[in-house]
Amino acid sequence: MATTTSLTPPDQHREPPPRLGGVLWWALCAAAALGLAVCSSLGPHRVWGAAAAFGYLAAALIAARGRSSRTAGTVALAGAVALPLLWLLAVDRAQLEVWVVARSAALLLAEGTPYLHRPWVPEDFNPYLPGMSVFGLPEALAGPGPLTDPRLWMGAAFHGALAPALPAGSRSAPLRWIAACPLVALPLAVGGVDLPVAGLMCLGLALAGRGRAGAAGLALGAAAALKWTAWPAIPVVLALMTASSRSGGRAAGGAVVRSDGREAGGEVVRSGGREAGCGAVRSGGREAGRAASRCGLVALLTAAVLVLPAALRDPGAFRAHVVDFPLGLTDAVSSAASPFPGHLLAIHVPGGRTLALLLLGAGALLLALSLLVRPPATAADAAVRLALGLLLATAFMPASRFGYLVYPLVLVAWAAIRQEPGHALLRRIRESAPR
C-alpha cells in the first residue's frame, strides 16, 4: 500500500520568535529595574526598582513554567506598579513632579496662576502648562492624603484616555502589558506627568481615525494644555484627516465611474460617470478641509481656554517657567539631564546649547516636510510618524530625560495593537505581543 506524507514547510521547523510576554522579556525588565535600584540617587526610584525587579522575576518564573501570559502580566503589574505605589503612598514619597503639580494647583486657587512670580532654584520652577494643575486640585481642595495624591489622578487619566483609544473587545491585555512595561510602570508608581499627555494623544489619533473631528480636537486640545510635548500631535492629526478624507473621496469617485459603466455602458454615460467621479473627489477634498479645520480649531480653542487665563495673569512668570527653564535659558539648571545628544552638546561643546536647539528645529522641520510630502494614510501611520518626531525631540532637547521615551513607546505600542495593515515592524510587534 502506497502512503503519502504531506510536505512540511521549512518555516514550521523553526523556533517561534520570543514573545514580549515571555521569559526573556520579563527577565530584561527585571534587569532594568534592578539596575535602576542600584544606580539611581532618587529614593522613590530605588524603591520602585527593588519592588519591580521582584515582580518581573516572579513573572519570568511563571512564564518559564508555561503559565498563561495573562497570569505573568498580572504578577508583573502587581510587583512593578501596585506594590511600590502603595508603599510610596504610605510613606508619602514621590517624584518631584508630584509635589510641583500639587503646589501649582494651590497657587492657581490662591493667586490665579500656577507659577511662582520669582523662581530661583530648580525646585521653584513649574515647566508644565496650566492644564497640568488640574491633577493637583484634589489635594489642594481636600488636603494631602493617599486618595488625593496627584499621581493617582494622572494614572487614572492615562488609562481613561488610552482605553477608549484601543480596539473594542481587546483592551485588557494591551492595557496590562503597557502598564507593566518599565517606562510606564515607573511613572505610574513614582509620579509621571507625561502619561496623561501620551494617553490623550492616542485618544486624539483614534478619534481622528474614526472621522470624529470635533472629539479629536477636544482630546488634542486637552493634551496641549498639559505640556508642550503634545503640540506636535496637532499637525500630525490634521495631516491624517486631510489625507484620509481625500483618499476616501477618490475611492468614492472611482466607484461612481465603475457603477455607471456597468449599469448602462456607452461613451456618454462613462463621461457622465467621470464627471460625477470628479465631483465626488472635489466634494471629498472640501470635506477633508472642513474636517481638518474643525479639528484644528477645536484643539486650539480648547488649549487657549485652559492656558491663556493663567498665562495672561503673569506673562513674565509664564515665560520663565514653561519656555526659558525647559530650554535651559535660566540660571537654574533643570534636573532633566539624561545623556542624550542635545544635553551632551549643551554641557560639553562651546555654543552647544545653540547647536542643540538648531538640531531640535531641524527635526521639527523634517517632520513638517514629511507631513506635506507623504501624509500619514492611517491613524497607525500617524502614530509612528509622531513617535519618530518626539524621539528626535527627546534626543536633541538641551534638558532631556529617559522618561520622555514613554511617548514613542506608548504611541508605537498603540499603533501595533490596532488591527490595520501597515509597517512590518508594527505587524511583528503585534504578532509577538501577549494575548
Coordinates of C-alpha atoms in Angstrom, one line a residue:
M1 CA 0.0 0.0 0.0
A2 CA 1.4 3.3 -1.0
T3 CA 1.4 6.1 1.6
T4 CA 1.8 9.8 1.1
T5 CA 3.2 12.2 3.6
S6 CA 2.4 15.9 3.4
L7 CA 5.3 18.2 3.0
T8 CA 6.1 20.4 6.0
P9 CA 7.1 24.0 5.2
P10 CA 10.6 24.8 6.3
D11 CA 9.4 27.6 8.5
Q12 CA 7.4 25.1 10.6
H13 CA 10.7 23.6 11.9
R14 CA 11.9 27.0 13.2
E15 CA 11.6 28.1 16.7
P16 CA 8.8 30.7 17.2
P17 CA 10.1 34.2 18.0
P18 CA 10.2 35.1 21.7
R19 CA 7.0 36.7 22.8
L20 CA 7.0 40.1 24.5
G21 CA 5.2 38.5 27.4
G22 CA 7.7 35.6 27.7
V23 CA 10.6 34.7 29.9
L24 CA 13.2 36.8 28.1
W25 CA 11.0 39.9 28.1
W26 CA 10.3 39.8 31.9
A27 CA 14.0 38.9 32.6
L28 CA 15.1 42.0 30.7
C29 CA 12.6 44.1 32.6
A30 CA 13.9 42.7 35.9
A31 CA 17.5 43.6 34.9
A32 CA 16.4 47.2 34.0
A33 CA 14.6 47.6 37.3
L34 CA 17.4 46.2 39.4
G35 CA 19.9 48.4 37.6
L36 CA 17.8 51.5 38.5
A37 CA 17.6 50.3 42.1
V38 CA 21.3 50.1 42.3
C39 CA 22.3 53.2 40.3
S40 CA 19.6 55.8 41.0
S41 CA 20.2 58.5 43.5
L42 CA 16.5 59.1 43.9
G43 CA 14.8 57.3 46.8
P44 CA 11.4 56.6 45.1
H45 CA 13.2 55.2 42.1
R46 CA 15.2 52.8 44.3
V47 CA 12.0 51.7 46.0
W48 CA 10.4 51.1 42.6
G49 CA 13.5 49.3 41.2
A50 CA 13.6 46.8 44.1
A51 CA 9.9 46.0 44.1
A52 CA 9.6 45.9 40.3
A53 CA 12.7 43.6 40.0
F54 CA 11.0 41.2 42.3
G55 CA 7.7 41.4 40.3
Y56 CA 9.4 40.9 37.0
L57 CA 11.5 38.0 38.2
A58 CA 8.3 36.3 39.5
A59 CA 6.6 36.9 36.1
A60 CA 9.6 35.4 34.3
L61 CA 9.4 32.3 36.6
I62 CA 5.7 32.0 35.9
A63 CA 6.2 32.3 32.2
A64 CA 9.0 29.7 32.3
R65 CA 6.7 27.2 33.9
G66 CA 4.3 27.5 31.0
R67 CA 1.6 29.6 32.7
S68 CA -0.5 32.0 30.6
S69 CA 0.8 35.4 29.7
R70 CA -2.2 36.9 31.5
T71 CA -1.0 35.4 34.8
A72 CA 2.6 36.5 34.2
G73 CA 1.5 40.0 33.2
T74 CA -0.8 40.4 36.3
V75 CA 2.1 39.4 38.6
A76 CA 4.4 41.8 36.9
L77 CA 1.8 44.6 37.2
A78 CA 1.4 43.9 40.9
G79 CA 5.2 44.0 41.5
A80 CA 6.0 46.9 39.2
V81 CA 3.0 49.2 39.9
A82 CA 0.8 48.2 42.8
L83 CA 3.4 47.2 45.4
P84 CA 5.7 50.3 45.0
L85 CA 2.8 52.7 44.6
L86 CA 1.1 51.5 47.8
W87 CA 4.4 51.7 49.7
L88 CA 5.3 55.1 48.5
L89 CA 1.8 56.4 49.2
A90 CA 2.0 55.0 52.7
V91 CA 5.3 56.8 53.5
D92 CA 4.4 59.9 51.5
R93 CA 7.3 59.7 49.0
A94 CA 7.1 60.7 45.3
Q95 CA 9.0 62.1 42.4
L96 CA 9.5 65.8 42.4
E97 CA 6.9 66.3 39.7
V98 CA 4.1 65.2 42.0
W99 CA 5.0 68.0 44.5
V100 CA 5.3 70.5 41.7
V101 CA 1.8 69.7 40.4
A102 CA 0.3 69.8 43.9
R103 CA 1.9 73.2 44.5
S104 CA 0.7 74.6 41.2
A105 CA -2.9 73.7 42.0
A106 CA -2.7 75.5 45.3
L107 CA -1.1 78.6 43.6
L108 CA -3.8 78.5 40.9
L109 CA -6.6 78.6 43.5
A110 CA -4.9 81.3 45.6
E111 CA -3.4 83.6 43.0
G112 CA -5.0 82.7 39.7
T113 CA -1.7 81.4 38.3
P114 CA 0.2 78.1 38.9
Y115 CA 3.6 79.8 38.7
L116 CA 5.7 81.4 41.3
H117 CA 6.5 85.0 40.5
R118 CA 10.2 84.8 41.2
P119 CA 11.6 81.3 41.0
W120 CA 15.2 80.9 42.0
V121 CA 16.2 77.2 42.4
P122 CA 15.1 74.4 40.1
E123 CA 12.5 73.2 42.6
D124 CA 10.7 76.5 42.3
F125 CA 10.0 76.0 38.6
N126 CA 6.9 74.5 37.1
P127 CA 7.7 73.7 33.4
Y128 CA 4.2 72.4 32.7
L129 CA 1.3 74.3 31.0
P130 CA -1.6 75.4 33.3
G131 CA -3.8 72.4 32.5
M132 CA -1.5 70.1 34.4
S133 CA -2.6 71.8 37.6
V134 CA -5.9 70.0 37.4
F135 CA -4.3 66.8 38.8
G136 CA -3.3 68.7 41.9
L137 CA -6.8 70.1 42.6
P138 CA -8.0 67.2 44.7
E139 CA -5.1 67.7 47.1
A140 CA -5.4 71.5 47.1
L141 CA -9.1 71.2 47.9
A142 CA -9.3 68.2 50.3
G143 CA -5.8 68.2 51.7
P144 CA -2.9 65.8 51.2
G145 CA -3.6 62.1 51.5
P146 CA -3.4 58.8 49.6
L147 CA -6.6 59.4 47.7
T148 CA -5.8 62.9 46.7
D149 CA -2.2 62.3 45.5
P150 CA -1.7 63.7 42.0
R151 CA 0.0 60.6 40.7
L152 CA -3.3 58.6 41.2
W153 CA -5.2 61.1 39.1
M154 CA -2.5 61.2 36.4
G155 CA -2.5 57.4 36.2
A156 CA -6.3 57.4 36.0
A157 CA -6.3 60.0 33.2
F158 CA -3.8 57.9 31.3
H159 CA -5.8 54.7 31.5
G160 CA -9.1 56.6 31.0
A161 CA -7.8 58.1 27.7
L162 CA -5.9 55.1 26.4
A163 CA -8.7 52.5 27.0
P164 CA -11.2 54.0 24.6
A165 CA -8.4 54.5 22.0
L166 CA -7.9 50.8 21.8
P167 CA -10.0 48.4 19.7
A168 CA -13.2 47.4 21.5
G169 CA -13.2 43.9 22.8
S170 CA -9.4 43.6 23.2
R171 CA -8.4 46.2 25.7
S172 CA -7.5 44.4 28.9
A173 CA -4.4 42.6 27.6
P174 CA -2.8 45.6 25.8
L175 CA -3.5 47.8 28.8
R176 CA -2.0 45.3 31.2
W177 CA 1.2 44.9 29.0
I178 CA 1.6 48.7 28.5
A179 CA 1.1 49.4 32.2
A180 CA 3.6 46.7 33.2
C181 CA 6.3 48.0 30.8
P182 CA 9.1 49.6 32.9
L183 CA 8.9 53.0 31.1
V184 CA 5.2 53.2 32.1
A185 CA 5.2 51.3 35.4
L186 CA 7.9 53.6 36.9
P187 CA 5.9 56.9 36.4
L188 CA 2.7 55.2 37.5
A189 CA 4.3 54.4 40.8
V190 CA 6.5 57.4 41.5
G191 CA 4.5 60.0 39.5
G192 CA 4.8 61.0 35.9
V193 CA 3.3 64.0 34.2
D194 CA 3.9 62.5 30.7
L195 CA 1.4 59.6 31.0
P196 CA -1.8 61.6 30.7
V197 CA -0.3 63.5 27.7
A198 CA 0.6 60.3 25.9
G199 CA -2.9 58.8 26.6
L200 CA -4.7 61.9 25.3
M201 CA -2.5 61.9 22.1
C202 CA -3.5 58.3 21.4
L203 CA -7.2 59.1 22.0
G204 CA -6.9 62.1 19.6
L205 CA -5.4 59.9 17.0
A206 CA -8.0 57.2 17.4
L207 CA -10.9 59.7 17.2
A208 CA -9.3 61.3 14.1
G209 CA -9.0 57.9 12.5
R210 CA -12.7 57.3 13.1
G211 CA -13.5 60.7 11.4
R212 CA -14.7 62.4 14.7
A213 CA -13.0 65.7 14.1
G214 CA -14.5 67.7 17.0
A215 CA -13.9 65.0 19.6
A216 CA -10.3 64.6 18.3
G217 CA -9.8 68.3 18.7
L218 CA -11.0 68.2 22.3
A219 CA -8.6 65.4 23.2
L220 CA -5.7 67.1 21.5
G221 CA -6.5 70.5 23.0
A222 CA -6.6 69.0 26.5
A223 CA -3.2 67.3 25.9
A224 CA -1.8 70.6 24.5
A225 CA -2.9 72.4 27.7
L226 CA -0.8 70.0 29.8
K227 CA 2.7 70.1 28.1
W228 CA 4.4 71.4 25.1
T229 CA 5.3 67.8 24.1
A230 CA 1.6 67.4 22.9
W231 CA 1.7 70.2 20.4
P232 CA 3.4 68.1 17.5
A233 CA 0.3 65.8 17.6
I234 CA -1.9 68.6 16.2
P235 CA -0.3 69.0 12.8
V236 CA 0.1 65.2 12.5
V237 CA -3.6 64.6 13.1
L238 CA -4.5 67.4 10.7
A239 CA -2.4 65.8 8.0
L240 CA -4.0 62.4 8.8
M241 CA -7.6 63.8 8.5
T242 CA -6.8 65.6 5.3
A243 CA -5.1 62.7 3.6
S244 CA -7.7 60.1 4.7
S245 CA -10.7 62.2 3.6
R246 CA -9.2 62.9 0.2
S247 CA -8.4 59.2 -0.3
G248 CA -12.0 58.5 0.6
G249 CA -13.2 61.0 -1.9
R250 CA -11.0 59.4 -4.7
A251 CA -12.3 56.0 -3.8
A252 CA -15.9 57.2 -4.0
G253 CA -15.3 58.8 -7.3
G254 CA -13.8 55.6 -8.8
A255 CA -16.9 53.7 -7.6
V256 CA -19.3 56.0 -9.3
V257 CA -17.5 55.6 -12.6
R258 CA -17.4 51.8 -12.5
S259 CA -21.0 51.6 -11.3
D260 CA -22.3 53.8 -14.1
G261 CA -20.3 51.9 -16.7
R262 CA -21.6 48.5 -15.6
E263 CA -25.2 49.6 -15.5
A264 CA -25.6 51.3 -18.8
G265 CA -22.2 51.4 -20.7
G266 CA -21.6 53.8 -23.6
E267 CA -19.3 56.7 -24.0
V268 CA -21.8 59.3 -22.9
V269 CA -22.6 57.5 -19.6
R270 CA -18.9 56.9 -18.9
S271 CA -18.2 60.6 -19.4
G272 CA -21.0 61.4 -17.0
G273 CA -19.5 58.9 -14.6
R274 CA -16.2 60.6 -14.9
E275 CA -17.8 64.0 -14.2
A276 CA -19.6 62.5 -11.2
G277 CA -16.4 61.0 -10.0
C278 CA -14.6 64.3 -10.3
G279 CA -17.4 65.9 -8.4
A280 CA -17.0 63.3 -5.6
V281 CA -13.3 63.9 -5.5
R282 CA -13.9 67.7 -5.2
S283 CA -16.5 67.1 -2.6
G284 CA -14.2 64.8 -0.7
G285 CA -11.5 67.4 -0.8
R286 CA -13.8 70.1 0.6
E287 CA -15.0 67.7 3.3
A288 CA -11.3 66.9 4.1
G289 CA -10.6 70.6 4.5
R290 CA -13.7 71.2 6.7
A291 CA -12.9 68.2 9.0
A292 CA -9.3 69.2 9.4
S293 CA -10.2 72.8 10.0
R294 CA -12.8 71.8 12.6
C295 CA -10.4 69.6 14.4
G296 CA -7.6 72.2 14.5
L297 CA -10.0 75.0 15.6
V298 CA -11.4 72.9 18.4
A299 CA -7.9 71.9 19.6
L300 CA -6.6 75.5 19.6
L301 CA -9.7 76.9 21.3
T302 CA -9.6 74.1 24.0
A303 CA -5.9 74.8 24.7
A304 CA -6.5 78.5 24.7
V305 CA -9.4 78.3 27.2
L306 CA -7.3 76.2 29.5
V307 CA -3.9 78.0 29.2
L308 CA -4.5 81.7 28.5
P309 CA -6.2 82.8 31.7
A310 CA -3.3 81.7 33.9
A311 CA -0.7 82.7 31.3
L312 CA -2.0 86.3 31.0
R313 CA -2.2 86.6 34.7
D314 CA 1.6 86.8 34.9
P315 CA 3.1 86.6 31.4
G316 CA 6.7 87.0 32.7
A317 CA 6.4 84.1 35.1
F318 CA 4.7 82.0 32.4
R319 CA 7.6 82.5 30.1
A320 CA 10.2 81.9 32.7
H321 CA 8.6 78.6 33.8
V322 CA 7.4 77.0 30.6
V323 CA 9.7 78.4 28.0
D324 CA 13.0 79.6 29.4
F325 CA 13.5 76.9 32.0
P326 CA 12.9 73.8 29.8
L327 CA 15.2 75.3 27.1
G328 CA 18.0 75.9 29.7
L329 CA 17.8 79.7 29.3
T330 CA 17.6 80.4 33.1
D331 CA 20.4 80.4 35.8
A332 CA 18.7 77.5 37.4
V333 CA 19.7 74.2 35.8
S334 CA 16.9 71.6 35.1
S335 CA 17.3 68.2 36.7
A336 CA 16.4 66.7 33.3
A337 CA 19.9 65.7 32.4
S338 CA 19.9 62.3 30.8
P339 CA 22.9 61.8 28.5
F340 CA 21.2 62.3 25.1
P341 CA 22.9 64.2 22.3
G342 CA 21.3 67.5 23.0
H343 CA 22.3 67.6 26.6
L344 CA 25.8 66.4 25.9
L345 CA 26.2 69.1 23.3
A346 CA 24.9 71.7 25.7
I347 CA 27.3 70.9 28.5
H348 CA 30.5 69.8 26.7
V349 CA 30.6 71.8 23.4
P350 CA 31.1 75.6 23.2
G351 CA 27.9 77.0 21.8
G352 CA 26.4 73.5 22.1
R353 CA 23.1 74.7 23.5
T354 CA 22.5 76.8 20.4
L355 CA 23.5 73.8 18.2
A356 CA 21.2 71.5 20.1
L357 CA 18.3 74.0 19.6
L358 CA 19.1 74.2 15.9
L359 CA 19.1 70.4 15.7
L360 CA 15.7 70.4 17.5
G361 CA 14.4 72.9 15.0
A362 CA 15.7 70.8 12.1
G363 CA 13.9 67.7 13.5
A364 CA 10.7 69.7 13.6
L365 CA 11.2 70.9 10.1
L366 CA 11.8 67.4 8.8
L367 CA 8.6 66.2 10.5
A368 CA 6.6 69.1 8.9
L369 CA 8.1 68.3 5.4
S370 CA 7.3 64.6 5.8
L371 CA 3.7 65.5 6.5
L372 CA 3.5 67.6 3.4
V373 CA 5.3 65.2 1.1
R374 CA 3.8 62.0 2.4
P375 CA 1.0 62.5 4.8
P376 CA 0.0 59.5 7.0
A377 CA -2.7 57.3 5.5
T378 CA -3.9 55.7 8.7
A379 CA -4.0 56.5 12.4
A380 CA -1.3 53.9 13.0
D381 CA 0.9 55.6 10.4
A382 CA 0.3 58.9 12.1
A383 CA 1.2 57.5 15.5
V384 CA 4.5 56.1 14.1
R385 CA 5.3 59.5 12.5
L386 CA 4.6 61.3 15.7
A387 CA 6.6 58.8 17.7
L388 CA 9.6 59.4 15.5
G389 CA 9.3 63.2 15.8
L390 CA 9.1 63.0 19.6
L391 CA 12.0 60.6 19.7
L392 CA 14.1 63.2 17.7
A393 CA 12.9 65.9 20.1
T394 CA 13.9 63.9 23.1
A395 CA 17.3 63.3 21.6
F396 CA 18.1 66.9 20.8
M397 CA 16.5 68.9 23.7
P398 CA 19.2 70.5 25.9
A399 CA 17.4 69.3 29.0
S400 CA 16.0 65.8 28.5
R401 CA 15.4 62.6 30.4
F402 CA 14.9 59.0 29.7
G403 CA 11.3 59.3 30.9
Y404 CA 10.4 61.1 27.8
L405 CA 10.8 57.9 25.9
V406 CA 7.4 56.9 27.2
Y407 CA 5.9 58.9 24.3
P408 CA 7.3 56.9 21.4
L409 CA 6.8 53.7 23.4
V410 CA 3.1 54.3 24.0
L411 CA 2.4 55.6 20.5
V412 CA 4.2 52.7 18.8
A413 CA 2.5 50.1 21.1
W414 CA -0.9 51.7 20.4
A415 CA -0.3 51.7 16.7
A416 CA 0.8 48.0 16.7
I417 CA -2.3 47.0 18.7
R418 CA -4.6 48.5 16.1
Q419 CA -5.7 45.9 13.5
E420 CA -4.6 47.8 10.4
P421 CA -2.2 46.9 7.7
G422 CA 1.0 49.0 7.9
H423 CA 4.6 48.8 8.8
A424 CA 6.3 45.5 9.0
L425 CA 7.7 46.5 12.4
L426 CA 4.1 47.1 13.7
R427 CA 3.0 43.7 12.4
R428 CA 5.9 42.0 14.2
I429 CA 5.2 43.7 17.5
R430 CA 1.5 42.8 17.3
E431 CA 2.3 39.2 16.5
S432 CA 4.7 38.8 19.3
A433 CA 2.7 40.7 22.0
P434 CA 1.0 38.7 24.7
R435 CA -2.7 38.0 24.3

